[in-house]
JSON list of C-alpha atoms in Angstrom, two decimals:
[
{"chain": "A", "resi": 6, "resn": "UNK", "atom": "CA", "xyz": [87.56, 76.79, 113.62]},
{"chain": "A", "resi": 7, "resn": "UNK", "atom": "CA", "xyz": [86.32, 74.40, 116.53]},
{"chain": "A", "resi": 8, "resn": "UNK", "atom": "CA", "xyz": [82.54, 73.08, 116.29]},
{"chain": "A", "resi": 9, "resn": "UNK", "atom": "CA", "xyz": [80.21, 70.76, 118.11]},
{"chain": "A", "resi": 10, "resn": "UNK", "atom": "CA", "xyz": [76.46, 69.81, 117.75]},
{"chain": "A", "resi": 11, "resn": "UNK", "atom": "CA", "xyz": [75.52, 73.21, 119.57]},
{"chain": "A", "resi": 12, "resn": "UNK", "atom": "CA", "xyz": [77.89, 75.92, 118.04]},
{"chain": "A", "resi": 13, "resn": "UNK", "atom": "CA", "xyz": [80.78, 76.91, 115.48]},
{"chain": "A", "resi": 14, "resn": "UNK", "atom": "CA", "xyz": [83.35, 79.19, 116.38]},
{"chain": "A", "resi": 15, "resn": "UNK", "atom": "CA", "xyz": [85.63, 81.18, 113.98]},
{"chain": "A", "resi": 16, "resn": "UNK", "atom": "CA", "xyz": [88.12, 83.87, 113.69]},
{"chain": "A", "resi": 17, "resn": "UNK", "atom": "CA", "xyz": [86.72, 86.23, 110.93]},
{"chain": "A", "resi": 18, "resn": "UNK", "atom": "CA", "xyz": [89.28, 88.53, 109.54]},
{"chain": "A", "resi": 19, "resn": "UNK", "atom": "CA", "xyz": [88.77, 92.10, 109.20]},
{"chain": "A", "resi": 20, "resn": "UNK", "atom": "CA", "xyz": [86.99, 93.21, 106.25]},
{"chain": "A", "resi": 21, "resn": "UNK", "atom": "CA", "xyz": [86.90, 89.38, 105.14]},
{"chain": "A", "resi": 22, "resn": "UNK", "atom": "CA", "xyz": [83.52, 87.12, 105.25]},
{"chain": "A", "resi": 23, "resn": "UNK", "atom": "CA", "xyz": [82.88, 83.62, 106.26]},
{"chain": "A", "resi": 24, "resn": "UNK", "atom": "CA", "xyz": [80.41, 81.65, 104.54]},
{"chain": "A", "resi": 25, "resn": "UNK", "atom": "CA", "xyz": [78.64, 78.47, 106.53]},
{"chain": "A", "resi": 26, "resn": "UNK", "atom": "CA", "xyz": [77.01, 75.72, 104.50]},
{"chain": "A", "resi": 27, "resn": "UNK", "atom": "CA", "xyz": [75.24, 73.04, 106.20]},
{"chain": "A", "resi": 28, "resn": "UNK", "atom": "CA", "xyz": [75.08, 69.71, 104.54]},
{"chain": "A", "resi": 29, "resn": "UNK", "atom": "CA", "xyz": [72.56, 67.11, 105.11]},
{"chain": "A", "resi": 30, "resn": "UNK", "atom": "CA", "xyz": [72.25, 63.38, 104.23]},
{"chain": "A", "resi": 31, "resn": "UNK", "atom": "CA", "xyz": [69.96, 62.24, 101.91]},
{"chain": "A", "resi": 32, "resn": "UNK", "atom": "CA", "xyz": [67.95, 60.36, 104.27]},
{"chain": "A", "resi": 33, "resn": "UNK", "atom": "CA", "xyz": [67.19, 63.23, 106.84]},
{"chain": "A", "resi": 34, "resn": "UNK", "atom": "CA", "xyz": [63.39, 63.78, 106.01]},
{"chain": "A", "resi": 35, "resn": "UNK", "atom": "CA", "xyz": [63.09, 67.26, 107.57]},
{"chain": "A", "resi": 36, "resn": "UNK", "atom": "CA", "xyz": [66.13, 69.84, 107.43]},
{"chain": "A", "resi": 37, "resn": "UNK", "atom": "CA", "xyz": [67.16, 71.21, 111.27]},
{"chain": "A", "resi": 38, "resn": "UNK", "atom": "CA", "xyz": [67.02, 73.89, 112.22]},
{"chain": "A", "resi": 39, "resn": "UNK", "atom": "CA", "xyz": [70.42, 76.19, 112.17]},
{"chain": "A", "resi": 40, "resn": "UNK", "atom": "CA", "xyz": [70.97, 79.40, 114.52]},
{"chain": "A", "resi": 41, "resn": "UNK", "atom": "CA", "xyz": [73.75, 81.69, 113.78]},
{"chain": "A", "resi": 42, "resn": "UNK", "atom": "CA", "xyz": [74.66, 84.15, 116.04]},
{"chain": "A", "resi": 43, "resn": "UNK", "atom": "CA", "xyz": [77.81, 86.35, 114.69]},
{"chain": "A", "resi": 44, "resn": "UNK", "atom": "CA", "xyz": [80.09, 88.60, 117.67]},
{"chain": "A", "resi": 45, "resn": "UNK", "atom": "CA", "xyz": [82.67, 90.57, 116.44]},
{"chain": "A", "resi": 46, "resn": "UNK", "atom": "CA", "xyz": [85.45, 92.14, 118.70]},
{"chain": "A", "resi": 47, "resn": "UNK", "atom": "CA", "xyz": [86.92, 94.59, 116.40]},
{"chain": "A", "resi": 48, "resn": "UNK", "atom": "CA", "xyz": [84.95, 97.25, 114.16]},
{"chain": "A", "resi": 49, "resn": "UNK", "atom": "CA", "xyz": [87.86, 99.54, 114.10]},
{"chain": "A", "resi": 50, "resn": "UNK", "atom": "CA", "xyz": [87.99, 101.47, 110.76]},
{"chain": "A", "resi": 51, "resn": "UNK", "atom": "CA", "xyz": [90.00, 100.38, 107.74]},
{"chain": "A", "resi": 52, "resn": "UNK", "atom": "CA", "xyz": [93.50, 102.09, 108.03]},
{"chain": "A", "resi": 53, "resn": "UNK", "atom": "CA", "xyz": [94.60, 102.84, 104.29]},
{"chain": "A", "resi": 54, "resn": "UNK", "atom": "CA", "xyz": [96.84, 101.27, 103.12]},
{"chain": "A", "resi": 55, "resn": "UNK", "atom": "CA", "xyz": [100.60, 102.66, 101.97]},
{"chain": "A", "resi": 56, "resn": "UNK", "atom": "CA", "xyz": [101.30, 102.99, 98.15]},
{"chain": "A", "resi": 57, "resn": "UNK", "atom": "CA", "xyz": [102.95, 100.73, 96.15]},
{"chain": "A", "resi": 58, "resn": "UNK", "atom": "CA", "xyz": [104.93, 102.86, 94.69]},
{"chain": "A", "resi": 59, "resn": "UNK", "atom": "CA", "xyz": [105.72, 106.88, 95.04]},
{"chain": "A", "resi": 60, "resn": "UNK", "atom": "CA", "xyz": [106.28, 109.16, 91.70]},
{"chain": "A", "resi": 61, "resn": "UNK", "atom": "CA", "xyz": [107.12, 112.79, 91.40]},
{"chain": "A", "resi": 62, "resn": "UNK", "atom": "CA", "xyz": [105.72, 114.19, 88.62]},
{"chain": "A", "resi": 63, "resn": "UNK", "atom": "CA", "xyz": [108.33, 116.19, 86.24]},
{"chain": "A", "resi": 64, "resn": "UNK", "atom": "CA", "xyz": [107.63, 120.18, 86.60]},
{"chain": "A", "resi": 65, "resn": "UNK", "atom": "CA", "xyz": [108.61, 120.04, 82.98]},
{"chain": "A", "resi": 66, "resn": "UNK", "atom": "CA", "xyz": [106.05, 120.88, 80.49]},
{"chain": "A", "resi": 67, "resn": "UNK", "atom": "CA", "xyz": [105.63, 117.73, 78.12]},
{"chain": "A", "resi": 68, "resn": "UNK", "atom": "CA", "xyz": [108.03, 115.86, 80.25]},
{"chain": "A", "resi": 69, "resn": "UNK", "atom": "CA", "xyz": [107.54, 112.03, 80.91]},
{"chain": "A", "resi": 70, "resn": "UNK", "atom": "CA", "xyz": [108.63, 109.98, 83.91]},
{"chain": "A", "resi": 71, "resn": "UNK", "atom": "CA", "xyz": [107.86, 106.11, 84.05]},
{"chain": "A", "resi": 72, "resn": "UNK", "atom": "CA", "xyz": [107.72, 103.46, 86.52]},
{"chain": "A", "resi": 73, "resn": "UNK", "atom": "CA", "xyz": [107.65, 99.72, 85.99]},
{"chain": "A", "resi": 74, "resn": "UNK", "atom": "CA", "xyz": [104.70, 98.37, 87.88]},
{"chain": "A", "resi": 75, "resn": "UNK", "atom": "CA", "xyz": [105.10, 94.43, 89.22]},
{"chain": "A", "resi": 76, "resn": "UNK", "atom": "CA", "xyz": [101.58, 93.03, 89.73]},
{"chain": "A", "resi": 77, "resn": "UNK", "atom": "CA", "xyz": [101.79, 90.12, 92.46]},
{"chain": "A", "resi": 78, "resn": "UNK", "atom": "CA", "xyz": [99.39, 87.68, 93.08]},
{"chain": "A", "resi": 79, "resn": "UNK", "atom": "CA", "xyz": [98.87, 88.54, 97.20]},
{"chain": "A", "resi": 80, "resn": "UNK", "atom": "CA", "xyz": [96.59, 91.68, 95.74]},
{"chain": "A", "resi": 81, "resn": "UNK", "atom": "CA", "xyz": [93.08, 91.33, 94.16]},
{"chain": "A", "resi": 82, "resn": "UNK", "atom": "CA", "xyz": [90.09, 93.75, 94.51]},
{"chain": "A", "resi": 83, "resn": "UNK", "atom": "CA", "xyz": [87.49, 94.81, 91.82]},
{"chain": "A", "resi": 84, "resn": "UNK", "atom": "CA", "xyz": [88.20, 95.66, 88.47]},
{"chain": "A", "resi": 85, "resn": "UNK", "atom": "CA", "xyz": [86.77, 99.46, 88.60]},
{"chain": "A", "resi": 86, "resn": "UNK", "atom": "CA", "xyz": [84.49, 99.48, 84.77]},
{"chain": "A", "resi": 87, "resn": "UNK", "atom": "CA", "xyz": [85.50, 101.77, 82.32]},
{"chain": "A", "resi": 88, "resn": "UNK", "atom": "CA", "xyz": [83.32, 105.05, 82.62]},
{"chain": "A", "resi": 89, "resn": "UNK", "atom": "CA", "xyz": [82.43, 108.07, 84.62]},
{"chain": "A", "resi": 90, "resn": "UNK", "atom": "CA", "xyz": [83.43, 107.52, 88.16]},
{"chain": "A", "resi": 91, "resn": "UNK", "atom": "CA", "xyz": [82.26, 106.00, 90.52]},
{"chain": "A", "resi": 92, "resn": "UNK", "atom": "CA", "xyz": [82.24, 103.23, 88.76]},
{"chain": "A", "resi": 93, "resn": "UNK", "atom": "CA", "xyz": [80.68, 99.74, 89.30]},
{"chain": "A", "resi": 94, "resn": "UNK", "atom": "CA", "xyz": [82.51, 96.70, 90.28]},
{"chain": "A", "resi": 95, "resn": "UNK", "atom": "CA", "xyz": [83.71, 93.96, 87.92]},
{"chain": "A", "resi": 96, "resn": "UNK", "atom": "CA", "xyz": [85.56, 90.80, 88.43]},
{"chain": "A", "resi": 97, "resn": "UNK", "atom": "CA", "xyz": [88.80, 90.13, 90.76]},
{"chain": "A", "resi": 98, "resn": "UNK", "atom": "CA", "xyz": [91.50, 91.52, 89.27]},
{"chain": "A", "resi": 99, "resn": "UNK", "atom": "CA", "xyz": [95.16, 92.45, 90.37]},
{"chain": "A", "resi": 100, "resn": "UNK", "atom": "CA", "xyz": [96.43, 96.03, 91.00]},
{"chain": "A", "resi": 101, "resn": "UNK", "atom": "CA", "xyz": [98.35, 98.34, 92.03]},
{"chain": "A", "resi": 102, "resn": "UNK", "atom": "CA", "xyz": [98.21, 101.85, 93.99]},
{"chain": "A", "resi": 103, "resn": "UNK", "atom": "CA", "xyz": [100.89, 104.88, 92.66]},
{"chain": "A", "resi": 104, "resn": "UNK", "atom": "CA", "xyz": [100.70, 108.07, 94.39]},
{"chain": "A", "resi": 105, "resn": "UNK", "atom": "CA", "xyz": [101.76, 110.91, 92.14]},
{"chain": "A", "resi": 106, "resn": "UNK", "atom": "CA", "xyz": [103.91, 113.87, 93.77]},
{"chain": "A", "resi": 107, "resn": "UNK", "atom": "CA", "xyz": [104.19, 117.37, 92.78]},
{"chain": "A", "resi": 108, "resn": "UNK", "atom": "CA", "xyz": [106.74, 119.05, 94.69]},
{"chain": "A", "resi": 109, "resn": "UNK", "atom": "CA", "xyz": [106.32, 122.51, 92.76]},
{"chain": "A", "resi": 110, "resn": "UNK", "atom": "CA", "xyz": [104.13, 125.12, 93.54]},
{"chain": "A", "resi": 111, "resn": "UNK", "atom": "CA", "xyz": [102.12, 125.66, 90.48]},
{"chain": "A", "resi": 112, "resn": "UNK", "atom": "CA", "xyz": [99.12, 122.76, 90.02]},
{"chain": "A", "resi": 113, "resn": "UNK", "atom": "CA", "xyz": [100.24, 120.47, 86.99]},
{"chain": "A", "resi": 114, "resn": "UNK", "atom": "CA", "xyz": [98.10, 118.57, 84.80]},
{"chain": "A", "resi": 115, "resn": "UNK", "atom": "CA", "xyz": [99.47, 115.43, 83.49]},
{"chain": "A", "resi": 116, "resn": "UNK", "atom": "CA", "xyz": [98.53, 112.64, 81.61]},
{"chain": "A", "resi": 117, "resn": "UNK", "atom": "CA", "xyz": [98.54, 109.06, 82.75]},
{"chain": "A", "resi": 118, "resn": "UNK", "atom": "CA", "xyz": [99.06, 105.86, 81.00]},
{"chain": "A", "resi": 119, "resn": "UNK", "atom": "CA", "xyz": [99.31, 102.10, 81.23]},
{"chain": "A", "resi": 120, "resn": "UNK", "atom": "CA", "xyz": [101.83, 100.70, 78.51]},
{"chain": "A", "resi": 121, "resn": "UNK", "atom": "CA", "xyz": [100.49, 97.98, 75.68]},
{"chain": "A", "resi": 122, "resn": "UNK", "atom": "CA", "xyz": [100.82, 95.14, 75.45]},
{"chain": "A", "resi": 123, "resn": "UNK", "atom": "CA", "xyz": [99.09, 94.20, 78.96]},
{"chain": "A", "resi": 124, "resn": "UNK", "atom": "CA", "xyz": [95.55, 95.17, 79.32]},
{"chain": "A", "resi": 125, "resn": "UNK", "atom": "CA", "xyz": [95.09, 97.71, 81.88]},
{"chain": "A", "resi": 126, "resn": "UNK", "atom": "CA", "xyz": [92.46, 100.35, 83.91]},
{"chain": "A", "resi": 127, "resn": "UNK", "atom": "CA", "xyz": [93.52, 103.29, 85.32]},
{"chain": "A", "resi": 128, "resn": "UNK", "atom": "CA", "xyz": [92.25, 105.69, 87.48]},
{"chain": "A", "resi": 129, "resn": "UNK", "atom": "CA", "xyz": [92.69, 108.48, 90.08]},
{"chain": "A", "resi": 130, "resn": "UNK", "atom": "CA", "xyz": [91.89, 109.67, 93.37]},
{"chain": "A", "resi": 131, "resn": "UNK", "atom": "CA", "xyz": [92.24, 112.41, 95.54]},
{"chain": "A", "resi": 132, "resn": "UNK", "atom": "CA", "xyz": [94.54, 113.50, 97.77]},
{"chain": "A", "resi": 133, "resn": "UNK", "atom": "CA", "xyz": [97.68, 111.19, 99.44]},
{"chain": "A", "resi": 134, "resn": "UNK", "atom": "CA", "xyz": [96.00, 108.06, 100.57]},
{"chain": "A", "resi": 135, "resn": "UNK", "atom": "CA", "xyz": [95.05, 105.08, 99.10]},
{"chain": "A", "resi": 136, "resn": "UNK", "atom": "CA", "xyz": [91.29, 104.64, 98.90]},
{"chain": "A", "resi": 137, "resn": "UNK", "atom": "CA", "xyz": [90.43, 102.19, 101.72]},
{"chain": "A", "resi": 138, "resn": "UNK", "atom": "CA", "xyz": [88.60, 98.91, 100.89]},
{"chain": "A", "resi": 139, "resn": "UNK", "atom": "CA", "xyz": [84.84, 100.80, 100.42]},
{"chain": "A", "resi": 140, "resn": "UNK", "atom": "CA", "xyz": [86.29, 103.46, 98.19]},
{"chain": "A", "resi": 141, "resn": "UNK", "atom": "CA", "xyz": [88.01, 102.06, 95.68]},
{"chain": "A", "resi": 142, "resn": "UNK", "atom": "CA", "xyz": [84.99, 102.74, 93.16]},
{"chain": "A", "resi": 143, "resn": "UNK", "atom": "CA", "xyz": [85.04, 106.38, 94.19]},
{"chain": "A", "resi": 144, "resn": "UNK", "atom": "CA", "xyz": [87.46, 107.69, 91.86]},
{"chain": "A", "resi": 145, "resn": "UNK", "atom": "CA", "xyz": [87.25, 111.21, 90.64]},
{"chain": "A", "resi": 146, "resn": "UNK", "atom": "CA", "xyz": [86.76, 112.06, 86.86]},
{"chain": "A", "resi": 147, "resn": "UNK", "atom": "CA", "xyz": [87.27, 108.19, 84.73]},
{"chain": "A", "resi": 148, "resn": "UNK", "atom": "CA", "xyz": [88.38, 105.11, 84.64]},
{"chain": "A", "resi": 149, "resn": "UNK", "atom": "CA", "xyz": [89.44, 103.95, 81.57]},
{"chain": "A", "resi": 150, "resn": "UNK", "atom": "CA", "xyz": [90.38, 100.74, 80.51]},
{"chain": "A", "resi": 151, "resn": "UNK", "atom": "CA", "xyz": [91.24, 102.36, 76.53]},
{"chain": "A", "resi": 152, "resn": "UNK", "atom": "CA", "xyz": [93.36, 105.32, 75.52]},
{"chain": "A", "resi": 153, "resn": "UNK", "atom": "CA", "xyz": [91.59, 107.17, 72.48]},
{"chain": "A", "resi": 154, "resn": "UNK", "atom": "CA", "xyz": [94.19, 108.28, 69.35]},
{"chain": "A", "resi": 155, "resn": "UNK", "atom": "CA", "xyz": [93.67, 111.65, 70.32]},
{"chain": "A", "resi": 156, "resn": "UNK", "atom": "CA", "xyz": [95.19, 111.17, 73.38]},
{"chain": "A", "resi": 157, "resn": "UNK", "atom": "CA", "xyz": [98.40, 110.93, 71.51]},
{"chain": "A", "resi": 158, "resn": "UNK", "atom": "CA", "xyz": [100.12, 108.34, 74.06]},
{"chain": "A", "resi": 159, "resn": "UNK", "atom": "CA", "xyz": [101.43, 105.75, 71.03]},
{"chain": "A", "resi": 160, "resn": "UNK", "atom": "CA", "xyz": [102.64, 103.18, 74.25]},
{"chain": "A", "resi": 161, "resn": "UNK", "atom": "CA", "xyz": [99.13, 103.24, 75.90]},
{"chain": "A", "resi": 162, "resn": "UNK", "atom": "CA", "xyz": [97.16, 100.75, 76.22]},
{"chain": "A", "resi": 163, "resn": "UNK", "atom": "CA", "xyz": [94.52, 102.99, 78.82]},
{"chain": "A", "resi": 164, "resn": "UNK", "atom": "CA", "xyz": [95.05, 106.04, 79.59]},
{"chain": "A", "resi": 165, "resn": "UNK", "atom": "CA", "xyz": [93.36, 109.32, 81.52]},
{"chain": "A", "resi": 166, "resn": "UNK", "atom": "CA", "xyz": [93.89, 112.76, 80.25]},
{"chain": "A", "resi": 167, "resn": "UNK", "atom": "CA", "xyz": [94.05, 116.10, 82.13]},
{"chain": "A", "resi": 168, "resn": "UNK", "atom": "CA", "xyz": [94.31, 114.84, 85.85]},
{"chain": "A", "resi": 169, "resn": "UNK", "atom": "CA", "xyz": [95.31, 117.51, 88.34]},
{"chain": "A", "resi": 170, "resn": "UNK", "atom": "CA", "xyz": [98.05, 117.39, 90.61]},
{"chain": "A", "resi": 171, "resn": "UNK", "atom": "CA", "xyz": [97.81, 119.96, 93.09]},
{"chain": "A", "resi": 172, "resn": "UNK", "atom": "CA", "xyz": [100.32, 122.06, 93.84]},
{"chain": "A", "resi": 173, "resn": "UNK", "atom": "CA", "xyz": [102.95, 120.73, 96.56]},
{"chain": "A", "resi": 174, "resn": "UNK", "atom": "CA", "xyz": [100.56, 118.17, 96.79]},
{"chain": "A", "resi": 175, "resn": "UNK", "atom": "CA", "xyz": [99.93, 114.04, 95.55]},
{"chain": "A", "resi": 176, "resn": "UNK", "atom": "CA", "xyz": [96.81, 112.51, 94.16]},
{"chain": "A", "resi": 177, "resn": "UNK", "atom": "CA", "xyz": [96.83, 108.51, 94.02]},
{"chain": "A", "resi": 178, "resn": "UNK", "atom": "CA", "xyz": [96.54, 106.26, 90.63]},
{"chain": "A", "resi": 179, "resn": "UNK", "atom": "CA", "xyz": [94.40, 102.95, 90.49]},
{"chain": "A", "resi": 180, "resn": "UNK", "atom": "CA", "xyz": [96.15, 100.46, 87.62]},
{"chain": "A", "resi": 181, "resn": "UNK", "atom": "CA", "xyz": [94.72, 97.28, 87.61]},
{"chain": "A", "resi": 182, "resn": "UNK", "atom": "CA", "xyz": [94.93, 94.62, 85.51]},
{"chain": "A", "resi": 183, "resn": "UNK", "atom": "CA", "xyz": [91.82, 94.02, 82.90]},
{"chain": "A", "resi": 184, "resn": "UNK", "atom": "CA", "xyz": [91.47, 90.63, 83.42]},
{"chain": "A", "resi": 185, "resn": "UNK", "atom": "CA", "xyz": [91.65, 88.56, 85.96]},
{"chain": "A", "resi": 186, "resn": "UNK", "atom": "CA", "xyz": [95.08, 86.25, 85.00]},
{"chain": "A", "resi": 187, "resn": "UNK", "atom": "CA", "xyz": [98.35, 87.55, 86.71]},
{"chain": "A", "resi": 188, "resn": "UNK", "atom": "CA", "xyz": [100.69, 89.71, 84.42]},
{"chain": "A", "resi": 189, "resn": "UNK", "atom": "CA", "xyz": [104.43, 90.39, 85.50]},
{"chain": "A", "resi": 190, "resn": "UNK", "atom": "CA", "xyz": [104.57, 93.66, 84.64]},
{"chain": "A", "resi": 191, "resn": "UNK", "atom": "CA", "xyz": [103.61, 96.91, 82.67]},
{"chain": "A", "resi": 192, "resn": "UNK", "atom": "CA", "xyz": [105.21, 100.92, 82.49]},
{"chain": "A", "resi": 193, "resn": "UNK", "atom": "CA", "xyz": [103.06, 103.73, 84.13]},
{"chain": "A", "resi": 194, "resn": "UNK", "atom": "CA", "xyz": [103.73, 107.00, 82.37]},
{"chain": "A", "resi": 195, "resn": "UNK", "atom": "CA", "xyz": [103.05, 110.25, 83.63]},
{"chain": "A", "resi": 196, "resn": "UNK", "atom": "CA", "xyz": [103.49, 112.88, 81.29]},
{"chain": "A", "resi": 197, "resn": "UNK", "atom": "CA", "xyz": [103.13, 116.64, 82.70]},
{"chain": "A", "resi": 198, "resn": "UNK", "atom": "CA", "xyz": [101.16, 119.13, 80.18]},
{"chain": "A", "resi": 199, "resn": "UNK", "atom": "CA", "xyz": [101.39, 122.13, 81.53]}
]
């Protein structure tokens, strides 16, 4: 950032904000007056962004697979609220994005859980990609940061039930972290019911 008496110029990163405060002594009487004038070179759209990690469902009914999901501290976004999605925002929490395969050709429905102990949300989303930056509210069905009894997933700490996974075809899965401190680790599981 460079600035003089007339002007401040900045590099603004995409899909990032910049916030200017002016400070004034005491002993100015009247405030001056501030113009802001904001260019932008770039207003390409948001590419989405690769998975962290890439599961094939089992084609076996009542079948498991798990994968240990790392949570890092480089990757924040909005804790999606448990509830019929979309969903409102919530604080800055870490995450994760799994995309779920199904190589057969007969839709599946599975189950999908985040282990106990951490405290976790999960939730899906269509097709292959990973929601882009304005869609990660818009997930389809739930998110749910609980896993009712009925569920009958002992290990889960949230949970959604009944997700379809079309056939030779991926949906993605949202698991974030409930609150905002950085956890290691927790187990996705991905049981198929059908």
């Amino acid at each position: 950032m460079s600035d003089s008496p007339q002007s401040i110029t900045t590099v603004i990163p995409p899909r990032s904000a910049v916030v200017f405060v002016q400070m004034v002594a005491p002993s100015v009487v009247t405030l001056p007056r501030v113009k802001a004038d904001v260019t932008t070179d770039s207003l390409s759209p948001e590419t989405p962004p690769a998975p962290d990690y890439i599961v094939p469902i089992s084609l076996v009914m009542n079948d498991t697979v798990t994968q240990a999901v790392t949570f890092d501290s480089g990757k924040r976004t909005a804790r999606l609220n448990q509830g019929v999605c979309p969903t409102a925002p919530g604080p800055l929490v870490f995450y994760k994005y799994i995309r779920l395969t199904n190589a057969g050709a007969t839709a599946r429905l599975v189950d999908i859980s985040g282990d106990q102990p951490q405290y976790t949300v999960v939730a899906a989303y269509p097709g292959p990609d990973v929601p882009i930056s304005t869609q990660r509210m818009n997930c389809v069905g739930r998110a749910n940061s609980s896993c009712p009894v009925a569920a009958g997933i002992p290990t889960a700490d949230s949970c959604i039930t009944g997700v379809n996974v079309p056939a030779g075809g991926s949906i993605v899965v949202g698991l974030q972290q409930y609150y905002s401190g950085l956890d290691a680790a927790t187990t996705l599981r991905v049981t198929t019911k059908n």
